[in-house]
Amino acid sequence: MMMFQMRWRTILSQQCVLLVTCLLINLEAVPIDIDKTKVQGEPHVEGAKIETPDTGLYYDEYLKQVIDVLETDKHFREKLQTADIEEIKSGKLSKELDLVSHHVRTRLDELKRQEVARLRMLIKAKMDSFQDTGIDHQALLKQFEHLNHQNPDTFESKDLDMLIKAATSDLENYDKTRHDEFKKYEMMKEHERREYLKTLNEEKRREEESKYEEMKKKHGNHPKVNHPGSKDQLKEVWEESDGLDPNDFNPKTFFKLHDVNNDGFLDEQELEALFTKELEKVYDPKNEEDDMVEMEEERLRMREHVMNEIDVNKDRLVTLHEFLKATEKKEFLEPDSWETLDQQQVFTEEELKEFETHILQQENELLKKAEDLQQQKEELQRQHDQLQAQKQELQQVVQQMEQRKLQQGSPLSGPAGELKFQPPGEHQVGNGQNHLAGDQPLPPGHIPVQEAAAGSDHVQIHP
């Protein structure tokens, strides 16, 4: 019964190297590096829960929450018991969503609205970083293929179908993406090493080359690595990690010991855990010559190899039957030697040259952008300087005008812009009377002395 209940979580999540089959089951997990003969008497911890590793998908949390909610519906669980892998992958099982209980649909609706809001927030943050305006969230949501963006409010059968297909596709390509990223990592290391050598003189270059070859030789000087999945490799785990007598090695017992979540399968994570002892023969984080990124690539290669040899139906899970069948093969007893990464060519010179050409193109593009930005900066500085010059010219003109006004006896402006005294040729007229300085009224028929002097040729004064 437990195995059938696990199928739903298995199909969606076991496509990836990082996700364990069980998401909610509360079981006791025994680590493989503990002597099982000593833990059998330990009390079981009630409520113990196995943490689910991140799948690496950007919608990982949404995926797991949907699975959790669906597993609470009795009808859906019953359908899962009879569904096969193809029915789930093809989307046929998605039609059963219409028959789940109301509270489950309500919870799924809520999860979808939260996911849409999260995606919109991510889009806005990205657009804001480019100072973009007028964001069309609906159009941008089309890039996310794990939900139906045309209906952002309710979770329908189409949403479940899209989620299953997107997760299946993304997780199936996960290993290939990891291999591609590792190759780029190795090529970048070599590129940087060669570029660094170009900066050295002849003597220093020879020293660096000698050191590089010495480190390669030191890294390659390690104990023999057993063929992954062979009897020798599994017996070593049985003895050194499980603490059991190698003479008592039993494949069925071994399978049950390392099915840590007790779901009846060895998933990808459980398989990768079996290779730790082999990897420790080659890689030590304390050694300068050992690269831990390469160790994880080696682990991935080992797991893929075992899956290809044992996983008959290619569902990325190893059943007890498949495991026992594999132990009957000749390759299990007499395997070929295993070549580690240091014995293989990760990339060719042609691939490295192509990679360096790509790097050069990127550098040229960045340089061009830097030049454009520098030109923009210089243009802005030129405009700024021009504006500053115009401002200074205007200030000089204003100062000159003020000086002329002072020289001509014109009043200076007050703090509020008012005139401090009356300009020449003007006088206040109030109640029909002219005034002298000091507010003394002039006799009838008289004008100010300044005006009389300025206009003596045109104005006649009467007694």
Coordinates of N, CA, C and O in Angstrom, one line a residue, residues 31-203:
P31 N 21.3 6.2 8.3 CA 22.4 6.6 7.4 C 23.3 5.4 7.1 O 23.5 4.5 7.9
I32 N 23.9 5.4 5.9 CA 24.6 4.3 5.4 C 26.0 4.2 6.1 O 26.7 3.2 6.0
D33 N 26.5 5.3 6.7 CA 27.8 5.2 7.3 C 27.7 4.8 8.8 O 28.7 5.0 9.6
I34 N 26.6 4.2 9.2 CA 26.4 3.8 10.6 C 26.3 2.2 10.6 O 25.7 1.6 9.8
D35 N 27.0 1.6 11.6 CA 26.9 0.2 11.7 C 25.5 -0.2 12.1 O 25.0 0.1 13.1
K36 N 24.8 -0.9 11.1 CA 23.4 -1.3 11.3 C 23.2 -2.3 12.4 O 22.2 -2.4 13.0
T37 N 24.3 -3.0 12.7 CA 24.2 -4.0 13.8 C 24.1 -3.3 15.2 O 23.7 -3.9 16.2
K38 N 24.4 -2.0 15.2 CA 24.4 -1.3 16.5 C 23.2 -0.4 16.6 O 22.9 0.1 17.7
V39 N 22.5 -0.2 15.5 CA 21.3 0.7 15.6 C 20.0 0.0 15.7 O 19.0 0.7 15.9
Q40 N 20.0 -1.3 15.6 CA 18.7 -2.0 15.6 C 18.0 -1.9 16.9 O 16.8 -1.9 17.0
G41 N 18.7 -1.7 18.0 CA 18.1 -1.6 19.3 C 17.7 -0.2 19.7 O 17.1 0.0 20.7
E42 N 18.0 0.8 18.8 CA 17.7 2.2 19.2 C 16.2 2.5 19.0 O 15.6 1.9 18.1
P43 N 15.7 3.3 19.9 CA 14.2 3.6 19.8 C 13.9 4.4 18.6 O 14.6 5.2 18.2
H44 N 12.7 4.1 18.1 CA 12.2 4.9 16.9 C 11.7 6.2 17.4 O 11.0 6.3 18.3
V45 N 12.0 7.3 16.6 CA 11.6 8.6 17.0 C 10.3 8.9 16.2 O 10.2 8.9 15.0
E46 N 9.2 9.1 17.0 CA 7.9 9.3 16.4 C 7.9 10.7 15.7 O 8.4 11.6 16.2
G47 N 7.2 10.7 14.6 CA 7.1 12.0 13.9 C 8.4 12.4 13.1 O 8.4 13.5 12.6
A48 N 9.4 11.5 13.1 CA 10.6 11.9 12.3 C 10.2 12.0 10.9 O 9.5 11.2 10.3
K49 N 10.8 13.0 10.2 CA 10.4 13.3 8.8 C 11.7 13.5 8.0 O 12.6 14.2 8.4
I50 N 11.7 12.9 6.9 CA 12.9 13.0 6.0 C 12.8 14.3 5.2 O 11.8 14.6 4.6
E51 N 13.8 15.1 5.3 CA 13.8 16.4 4.6 C 13.9 16.1 3.1 O 14.7 15.3 2.6
T52 N 13.1 16.8 2.3 CA 13.1 16.6 0.8 C 14.1 17.6 0.2 O 14.0 18.8 0.4
P53 N 15.1 17.1 -0.5 CA 16.1 18.0 -1.1 C 15.4 18.9 -2.2 O 14.4 18.5 -2.8
D54 N 16.0 20.0 -2.5 CA 15.5 20.9 -3.5 C 15.8 20.2 -4.9 O 16.9 19.7 -5.1
T55 N 14.8 20.3 -5.8 CA 14.9 19.7 -7.1 C 15.8 20.5 -8.0 O 16.3 20.1 -9.0
G56 N 16.0 21.8 -7.6 CA 16.8 22.7 -8.5 C 15.9 23.5 -9.5 O 16.4 24.3 -10.2
L57 N 14.6 23.1 -9.5 CA 13.6 23.8 -10.4 C 13.2 25.1 -9.7 O 13.1 25.2 -8.5
Y58 N 13.0 26.1 -10.5 CA 12.6 27.4 -10.0 C 11.2 27.4 -9.4 O 10.8 28.3 -8.7
Y59 N 10.4 26.4 -9.7 CA 9.1 26.2 -9.1 C 9.0 25.0 -8.2 O 8.0 24.4 -8.0
D60 N 10.2 24.7 -7.6 CA 10.3 23.5 -6.7 C 9.3 23.6 -5.6 O 8.6 22.6 -5.3
E61 N 9.2 24.7 -4.9 CA 8.2 24.8 -3.7 C 6.8 24.6 -4.1 O 6.0 23.9 -3.5
Y62 N 6.4 25.2 -5.2 CA 5.1 25.0 -5.8 C 4.8 23.6 -6.1 O 3.7 23.0 -5.8
L63 N 5.7 22.9 -6.8 CA 5.6 21.5 -7.2 C 5.3 20.6 -5.9 O 4.4 19.8 -5.9
K64 N 6.1 20.8 -4.9 CA 6.0 20.0 -3.7 C 4.7 20.3 -3.0 O 4.1 19.3 -2.4
Q65 N 4.3 21.5 -2.9 CA 3.0 21.9 -2.2 C 1.8 21.3 -2.9 O 0.9 20.8 -2.3
V66 N 1.8 21.3 -4.3 CA 0.7 20.7 -5.0 C 0.7 19.2 -4.8 O -0.4 18.6 -4.5
I67 N 1.8 18.5 -4.8 CA 1.8 17.1 -4.5 C 1.3 16.8 -3.1 O 0.5 15.9 -2.9
D68 N 1.7 17.6 -2.1 CA 1.3 17.4 -0.7 C -0.2 17.5 -0.6 O -0.9 16.7 0.0
V69 N -0.8 18.5 -1.3 CA -2.3 18.7 -1.2 C -3.0 17.6 -1.9 O -4.0 17.1 -1.4
L70 N -2.6 17.2 -3.1 CA -3.2 16.1 -3.8 C -3.2 14.8 -3.0 O -4.2 14.0 -3.1
E71 N -2.2 14.6 -2.3 CA -2.1 13.3 -1.6 C -3.0 13.2 -0.4 O -3.2 12.2 0.2
T72 N -3.7 14.4 0.0 CA -4.6 14.4 1.1 C -6.0 13.9 0.6 O -6.9 13.7 1.4
D73 N -6.2 13.8 -0.7 CA -7.5 13.4 -1.3 C -7.6 11.9 -1.5 O -6.7 11.3 -2.2
K74 N -8.6 11.3 -0.9 CA -8.7 9.8 -0.9 C -8.9 9.3 -2.3 O -8.3 8.3 -2.7
H75 N -9.8 9.9 -3.1 CA -10.0 9.5 -4.4 C -8.8 9.5 -5.3 O -8.5 8.6 -6.0
F76 N -8.0 10.6 -5.2 CA -6.8 10.8 -6.0 C -5.8 9.7 -5.6 O -5.1 9.2 -6.5
R77 N -5.7 9.4 -4.3 CA -4.7 8.4 -3.9 C -5.1 7.0 -4.5 O -4.2 6.3 -4.9
E78 N -6.4 6.7 -4.5 CA -6.8 5.4 -5.0 C -6.5 5.3 -6.5 O -6.1 4.3 -7.0
K79 N -6.7 6.4 -7.3 CA -6.4 6.4 -8.7 C -4.9 6.2 -8.9 O -4.4 5.5 -9.9
L80 N -4.1 6.7 -8.0 CA -2.6 6.6 -8.1 C -2.2 5.1 -8.0 O -1.2 4.7 -8.5
Q81 N -2.9 4.4 -7.2 CA -2.6 3.0 -6.9 C -2.6 2.1 -8.2 O -1.8 1.2 -8.3
T82 N -3.4 2.5 -9.2 CA -3.5 1.7 -10.4 C -2.9 2.4 -11.6 O -2.8 1.8 -12.7
A83 N -2.5 3.7 -11.4 CA -1.9 4.4 -12.6 C -0.5 4.0 -12.8 O 0.3 3.7 -11.9
D84 N -0.1 3.9 -14.1 CA 1.3 3.6 -14.4 C 2.0 4.9 -14.8 O 1.4 6.0 -14.9
I85 N 3.3 4.8 -15.1 CA 4.1 5.9 -15.4 C 3.6 6.7 -16.6 O 3.5 8.0 -16.5
E86 N 3.3 6.0 -17.7 CA 2.9 6.7 -18.9 C 1.5 7.5 -18.7 O 1.4 8.5 -19.2
E87 N 0.6 6.9 -17.9 CA -0.6 7.6 -17.6 C -0.4 8.9 -16.9 O -1.1 9.9 -17.1
I88 N 0.6 8.9 -16.0 CA 0.9 10.1 -15.2 C 1.6 11.1 -16.1 O 1.2 12.3 -16.2
K89 N 2.6 10.7 -16.9 CA 3.4 11.6 -17.7 C 2.5 12.1 -18.9 O 2.7 13.3 -19.2
S90 N 1.6 11.3 -19.4 CA 0.8 11.8 -20.6 C -0.3 12.8 -20.2 O -0.8 13.5 -21.0
G91 N -0.6 12.9 -18.9 CA -1.6 13.8 -18.4 C -2.9 13.2 -18.2 O -3.9 13.9 -17.9
K92 N -3.1 11.9 -18.5 CA -4.4 11.2 -18.3 C -4.9 11.3 -16.9 O -6.1 11.5 -16.7
L93 N -3.9 11.2 -16.0 CA -4.3 11.3 -14.6 C -4.8 12.6 -14.2 O -5.6 12.8 -13.2
S94 N -4.5 13.7 -14.9 CA -4.9 15.0 -14.6 C -6.4 15.2 -14.7 O -7.0 16.1 -14.0
K95 N -7.1 14.4 -15.5 CA -8.5 14.4 -15.6 C -9.2 14.1 -14.3 O -10.3 14.6 -14.0
E96 N -8.5 13.4 -13.4 CA -9.1 13.0 -12.1 C -9.2 14.2 -11.2 O -9.9 14.1 -10.1
L97 N -8.6 15.3 -11.5 CA -8.6 16.4 -10.6 C -10.1 16.9 -10.5 O -10.4 17.5 -9.4
D98 N -10.9 16.7 -11.5 CA -12.3 17.2 -11.4 C -13.1 16.5 -10.3 O -14.2 17.0 -9.9
L99 N -12.6 15.4 -9.8 CA -13.3 14.6 -8.9 C -12.8 14.7 -7.4 O -13.3 14.1 -6.5
V100 N -11.8 15.5 -7.2 CA -11.2 15.7 -5.9 C -12.2 16.5 -5.1 O -13.0 17.3 -5.6
S101 N -12.0 16.5 -3.7 CA -12.9 17.2 -2.8 C -12.8 18.7 -3.0 O -11.8 19.2 -3.4
H102 N -13.8 19.4 -2.5 CA -13.9 20.9 -2.6 C -12.7 21.5 -1.9 O -12.1 22.5 -2.4
H103 N -12.5 21.1 -0.7 CA -11.4 21.8 0.1 C -10.0 21.6 -0.5 O -9.2 22.5 -0.4
V104 N -9.8 20.5 -1.2 CA -8.6 20.3 -1.9 C -8.5 21.2 -3.1 O -7.4 21.8 -3.3
R105 N -9.5 21.4 -3.8 CA -9.5 22.3 -5.0 C -9.3 23.7 -4.5 O -8.6 24.5 -5.1
T106 N -10.0 24.1 -3.4 CA -9.8 25.4 -2.8 C -8.3 25.7 -2.4 O -7.8 26.8 -2.7
R107 N -7.7 24.7 -1.8 CA -6.3 24.8 -1.4 C -5.4 24.9 -2.6 O -4.5 25.7 -2.7
L108 N -5.7 24.2 -3.7 CA -4.9 24.2 -4.9 C -5.1 25.6 -5.6 O -4.1 26.2 -6.1
D109 N -6.3 26.1 -5.6 CA -6.6 27.5 -6.1 C -5.7 28.5 -5.4 O -5.1 29.4 -6.0
E110 N -5.6 28.4 -4.1 CA -4.8 29.3 -3.3 C -3.4 29.2 -3.6 O -2.6 30.2 -3.8
L111 N -2.9 28.0 -3.8 CA -1.5 27.8 -4.1 C -1.1 28.4 -5.5 O -0.1 29.0 -5.7
K112 N -2.1 28.2 -6.4 CA -1.8 28.8 -7.8 C -1.8 30.3 -7.7 O -0.9 30.9 -8.4
R113 N -2.7 30.9 -7.0 CA -2.7 32.4 -6.9 C -1.4 32.9 -6.3 O -0.8 33.9 -6.7
Q114 N -0.9 32.2 -5.3 CA 0.4 32.5 -4.6 C 1.5 32.4 -5.6 O 2.4 33.3 -5.6
E115 N 1.5 31.3 -6.4 CA 2.6 31.1 -7.4 C 2.6 32.2 -8.5 O 3.6 32.7 -8.9
V116 N 1.4 32.6 -9.0 CA 1.3 33.6 -10.0 C 1.7 34.9 -9.4 O 2.5 35.7 -10.0
A117 N 1.4 35.2 -8.1 CA 1.8 36.5 -7.5 C 3.3 36.5 -7.3 O 4.0 37.5 -7.6
R118 N 3.9 35.3 -7.0 CA 5.4 35.2 -6.9 C 6.1 35.5 -8.2 O 7.0 36.2 -8.3
L119 N 5.5 34.9 -9.3 CA 6.1 35.1 -10.6 C 6.0 36.5 -11.0 O 7.0 37.1 -11.6
R120 N 4.9 37.1 -10.8 CA 4.7 38.5 -11.1 C 5.7 39.4 -10.4 O 6.2 40.4 -10.9
M121 N 5.9 39.1 -9.1 CA 6.9 39.9 -8.3 C 8.3 39.7 -8.9 O 9.0 40.7 -9.0
L122 N 8.6 38.5 -9.3 CA 9.9 38.2 -9.9 C 10.1 39.0 -11.2 O 11.1 39.6 -11.5
I123 N 9.0 39.0 -12.0 CA 9.1 39.8 -13.3 C 9.2 41.2 -13.0 O 10.1 41.9 -13.7
K124 N 8.5 41.8 -12.1 CA 8.6 43.2 -11.7 C 10.0 43.6 -11.3 O 10.5 44.6 -11.7
A125 N 10.5 42.7 -10.4 CA 11.9 43.0 -9.9 C 12.9 43.0 -11.0 O 13.8 43.8 -11.0
K126 N 12.7 42.1 -11.9 CA 13.7 42.0 -13.1 C 13.5 43.2 -14.0 O 14.5 43.8 -14.4
M127 N 12.3 43.6 -14.2 CA 12.0 44.8 -15.1 C 12.5 46.0 -14.4 O 13.0 46.9 -15.0
D128 N 12.3 46.1 -13.1 CA 12.7 47.3 -12.4 C 14.2 47.5 -12.4 O 14.7 48.6 -12.4
S129 N 14.9 46.3 -12.4 CA 16.4 46.4 -12.5 C 16.9 47.0 -13.8 O 18.0 47.6 -13.9
F130 N 16.0 46.9 -14.9 CA 16.3 47.6 -16.1 C 15.6 48.9 -16.3 O 15.6 49.5 -17.4
Q131 N 14.9 49.3 -15.2 CA 14.2 50.6 -15.2 C 13.2 50.6 -16.3 O 13.0 51.6 -17.0
D132 N 12.5 49.5 -16.5 CA 11.4 49.4 -17.5 C 10.1 49.8 -16.9 O 9.9 49.7 -15.7
T133 N 9.2 50.3 -17.7 CA 7.9 50.7 -17.3 C 6.8 50.1 -18.2 O 7.1 49.6 -19.2
G134 N 5.6 50.2 -17.7 CA 4.5 49.6 -18.5 C 4.6 48.1 -18.7 O 4.5 47.6 -19.8
I135 N 4.8 47.3 -17.5 CA 5.0 45.9 -17.6 C 3.7 45.2 -18.0 O 2.7 45.4 -17.3
D136 N 3.8 44.3 -19.0 CA 2.7 43.5 -19.3 C 2.9 42.1 -18.7 O 3.5 41.2 -19.3
H137 N 2.4 42.0 -17.5 CA 2.6 40.7 -16.7 C 2.0 39.5 -17.4 O 2.6 38.4 -17.4
Q138 N 0.9 39.7 -18.0 CA 0.2 38.6 -18.6 C 1.0 38.0 -19.8 O 1.1 36.8 -20.0
A139 N 1.6 38.9 -20.6 CA 2.5 38.5 -21.7 C 3.7 37.8 -21.2 O 4.2 36.8 -21.7
L140 N 4.3 38.3 -20.1 CA 5.6 37.8 -19.6 C 5.4 36.4 -18.9 O 6.3 35.6 -18.8
L141 N 4.2 36.2 -18.4 CA 3.9 35.0 -17.7 C 3.9 33.8 -18.7 O 4.0 32.6 -18.2
K142 N 3.8 34.0 -20.0 CA 3.8 33.0 -21.0 C 5.1 32.2 -20.9 O 5.1 31.0 -21.4
Q143 N 6.2 32.8 -20.5 CA 7.5 32.1 -20.5 C 7.5 31.0 -19.4 O 8.4 30.1 -19.5
F144 N 6.6 31.0 -18.5 CA 6.5 29.9 -17.4 C 5.5 28.9 -17.9 O 4.3 29.1 -18.0
E145 N 6.1 27.7 -18.1 CA 5.3 26.6 -18.7 C 4.7 25.6 -17.6 O 4.1 24.6 -18.0
H146 N 4.9 25.9 -16.4 CA 4.4 24.9 -15.4 C 3.0 25.3 -14.8 O 2.5 24.6 -13.9
L147 N 2.4 26.3 -15.4 CA 1.0 26.6 -15.0 C 0.3 27.4 -16.2 O 0.9 27.9 -17.1
N148 N -1.1 27.4 -16.1 CA -1.9 28.0 -17.1 C -2.0 29.5 -16.8 O -2.8 29.8 -15.9
H149 N -1.3 30.3 -17.4 CA -1.3 31.8 -17.1 C -2.5 32.5 -17.5 O -2.8 33.6 -17.0
Q150 N -3.3 31.8 -18.4 CA -4.6 32.5 -18.9 C -5.6 32.5 -17.8 O -6.6 33.2 -17.9
N151 N -5.5 31.6 -16.9 CA -6.4 31.5 -15.7 C -5.6 31.6 -14.4 O -5.2 30.6 -13.9
P152 N -5.3 32.8 -14.0 CA -4.4 33.0 -12.8 C -5.1 32.7 -11.4 O -4.4 32.8 -10.4
D153 N -6.4 32.4 -11.4 CA -7.1 32.4 -10.2 C -7.4 30.9 -9.7 O -7.5 30.7 -8.5
T154 N -7.7 30.0 -10.6 CA -8.1 28.7 -10.2 C -7.2 27.6 -10.8 O -6.6 27.7 -11.9
F155 N -7.0 26.5 -10.0 CA -6.2 25.4 -10.4 C -7.1 24.4 -11.1 O -7.9 23.7 -10.5
E156 N -6.8 24.2 -12.4 CA -7.6 23.3 -13.2 C -6.8 22.0 -13.6 O -5.6 22.0 -13.4
S157 N -7.5 21.1 -14.3 CA -6.8 19.9 -14.7 C -5.6 20.2 -15.7 O -4.6 19.6 -15.7
K158 N -5.8 21.3 -16.5 CA -4.7 21.8 -17.4 C -3.5 22.2 -16.6 O -2.3 22.0 -17.1
D159 N -3.7 22.8 -15.4 CA -2.6 23.2 -14.6 C -1.8 22.0 -14.1 O -0.5 22.0 -14.1
L160 N -2.5 20.9 -13.7 CA -1.8 19.7 -13.3 C -1.1 19.1 -14.4 O 0.1 18.6 -14.3
D161 N -1.7 19.0 -15.6 CA -1.0 18.5 -16.8 C 0.2 19.2 -17.1 O 1.3 18.6 -17.4
M162 N 0.1 20.6 -17.1 CA 1.3 21.4 -17.5 C 2.4 21.2 -16.4 O 3.6 21.2 -16.8
L163 N 2.1 21.1 -15.1 CA 3.0 21.0 -14.1 C 3.8 19.7 -14.2 O 5.0 19.6 -14.1
I164 N 3.1 18.6 -14.5 CA 3.7 17.3 -14.6 C 4.7 17.3 -15.8 O 5.8 16.8 -15.7
K165 N 4.2 17.8 -17.0 CA 5.0 17.8 -18.2 C 6.2 18.7 -18.1 O 7.3 18.3 -18.5
A166 N 6.0 19.8 -17.5 CA 7.2 20.7 -17.3 C 8.2 20.1 -16.4 O 9.4 20.2 -16.7
A167 N 7.8 19.6 -15.2 CA 8.7 19.0 -14.3 C 9.4 17.8 -14.9 O 10.7 17.6 -14.8
T168 N 8.7 17.0 -15.6 CA 9.3 15.8 -16.3 C 10.4 16.2 -17.3 O 11.5 15.7 -17.3
S169 N 10.0 17.2 -18.1 CA 11.0 17.7 -19.2 C 12.2 18.3 -18.5 O 13.3 18.0 -18.9
D170 N 11.9 19.2 -17.6 CA 13.1 19.9 -16.9 C 14.0 19.0 -16.2 O 15.2 19.2 -16.3
L171 N 13.4 18.0 -15.5 CA 14.3 17.2 -14.7 C 15.0 16.1 -15.6 O 16.1 15.7 -15.2
E172 N 14.4 15.8 -16.7 CA 15.1 14.9 -17.6 C 16.3 15.5 -18.2 O 17.3 14.9 -18.6
N173 N 16.3 16.8 -18.4 CA 17.4 17.6 -19.0 C 18.4 18.1 -17.9 O 19.4 18.7 -18.2
Y174 N 18.1 17.8 -16.7 CA 18.9 18.3 -15.6 C 20.3 17.8 -15.6 O 21.3 18.5 -15.5
D175 N 20.5 16.5 -15.9 CA 21.8 15.9 -15.9 C 22.6 16.4 -17.1 O 23.8 16.7 -16.9
K176 N 22.0 16.5 -18.2 CA 22.7 17.1 -19.4 C 23.2 18.5 -19.1 O 24.3 18.9 -19.5
T177 N 22.3 19.3 -18.5 CA 22.7 20.7 -18.1 C 23.9 20.7 -17.2 O 24.8 21.5 -17.4
R178 N 23.9 19.7 -16.2 CA 25.0 19.7 -15.3 C 26.3 19.3 -16.0 O 27.4 19.8 -15.7
H179 N 26.2 18.3 -16.9 CA 27.4 18.0 -17.7 C 28.0 19.1 -18.5 O 29.2 19.4 -18.6
D180 N 27.1 19.9 -19.2 CA 27.5 21.0 -20.0 C 28.1 22.1 -19.1 O 29.1 22.7 -19.5
E181 N 27.6 22.3 -18.0 CA 28.1 23.3 -17.1 C 29.5 22.9 -16.6 O 30.4 23.7 -16.4
F182 N 29.7 21.6 -16.3 CA 31.0 21.1 -15.9 C 32.0 21.3 -17.0 O 33.2 21.7 -16.7
K183 N 31.7 21.0 -18.2 CA 32.6 21.1 -19.3 C 33.1 22.6 -19.4 O 34.2 22.9 -19.6
K184 N 32.1 23.5 -19.3 CA 32.4 24.9 -19.4 C 33.4 25.3 -18.3 O 34.3 26.1 -18.4
Y185 N 33.1 24.7 -17.1 CA 33.9 25.0 -15.9 C 35.4 24.6 -16.2 O 36.3 25.3 -15.9
E186 N 35.5 23.4 -16.7 CA 36.9 22.9 -17.0 C 37.6 23.7 -18.0 O 38.8 23.9 -17.9
M187 N 36.9 24.0 -19.1 CA 37.5 24.8 -20.2 C 37.8 26.2 -19.7 O 38.9 26.8 -20.0
M188 N 37.0 26.8 -18.8 CA 37.4 28.1 -18.2 C 38.6 28.0 -17.4 O 39.5 28.9 -17.4
K189 N 38.7 26.9 -16.6 CA 40.0 26.7 -15.8 C 41.2 26.7 -16.7 O 42.2 27.3 -16.4
E190 N 41.1 25.9 -17.8 CA 42.3 25.8 -18.7 C 42.5 27.1 -19.4 O 43.7 27.5 -19.6
H191 N 41.5 27.8 -19.8 CA 41.7 29.1 -20.5 C 42.4 30.1 -19.5 O 43.3 30.8 -20.0
E192 N 41.9 30.2 -18.3 CA 42.6 31.1 -17.4 C 44.0 30.7 -17.1 O 44.9 31.6 -16.9
R193 N 44.3 29.4 -17.0 CA 45.6 29.0 -16.7 C 46.6 29.4 -17.9 O 47.7 29.9 -17.6
R194 N 46.1 29.2 -19.1 CA 46.9 29.6 -20.2 C 47.1 31.1 -20.4 O 48.2 31.6 -20.7
E195 N 46.1 31.8 -20.0 CA 46.2 33.3 -20.1 C 47.1 33.8 -19.0 O 47.9 34.7 -19.3
Y196 N 47.1 33.1 -17.9 CA 48.1 33.5 -16.8 C 49.5 33.2 -17.2 O 50.4 34.0 -17.0
L197 N 49.7 32.1 -17.9 CA 51.1 31.8 -18.4 C 51.6 32.8 -19.3 O 52.8 33.1 -19.4
K198 N 50.8 33.4 -20.1 CA 51.2 34.4 -21.1 C 51.8 35.7 -20.4 O 52.5 36.4 -21.0
T199 N 51.4 35.9 -19.1 CA 51.9 37.1 -18.4 C 53.2 36.9 -17.8 O 53.8 37.8 -17.2
L200 N 53.7 35.6 -17.8 CA 55.0 35.3 -17.1 C 56.1 35.3 -18.1 O 56.0 35.1 -19.3
N201 N 57.3 35.5 -17.5 CA 58.5 35.3 -18.3 C 58.8 33.9 -18.5 O 58.2 33.0 -17.9
E202 N 59.8 33.5 -19.3 CA 60.1 32.2 -19.6 C 60.4 31.3 -18.4 O 59.9 30.2 -18.3
E203 N 61.2 31.8 -17.5 CA 61.6 31.1 -16.3 C 60.4 30.8 -15.4 O 60.2 29.6 -15.0

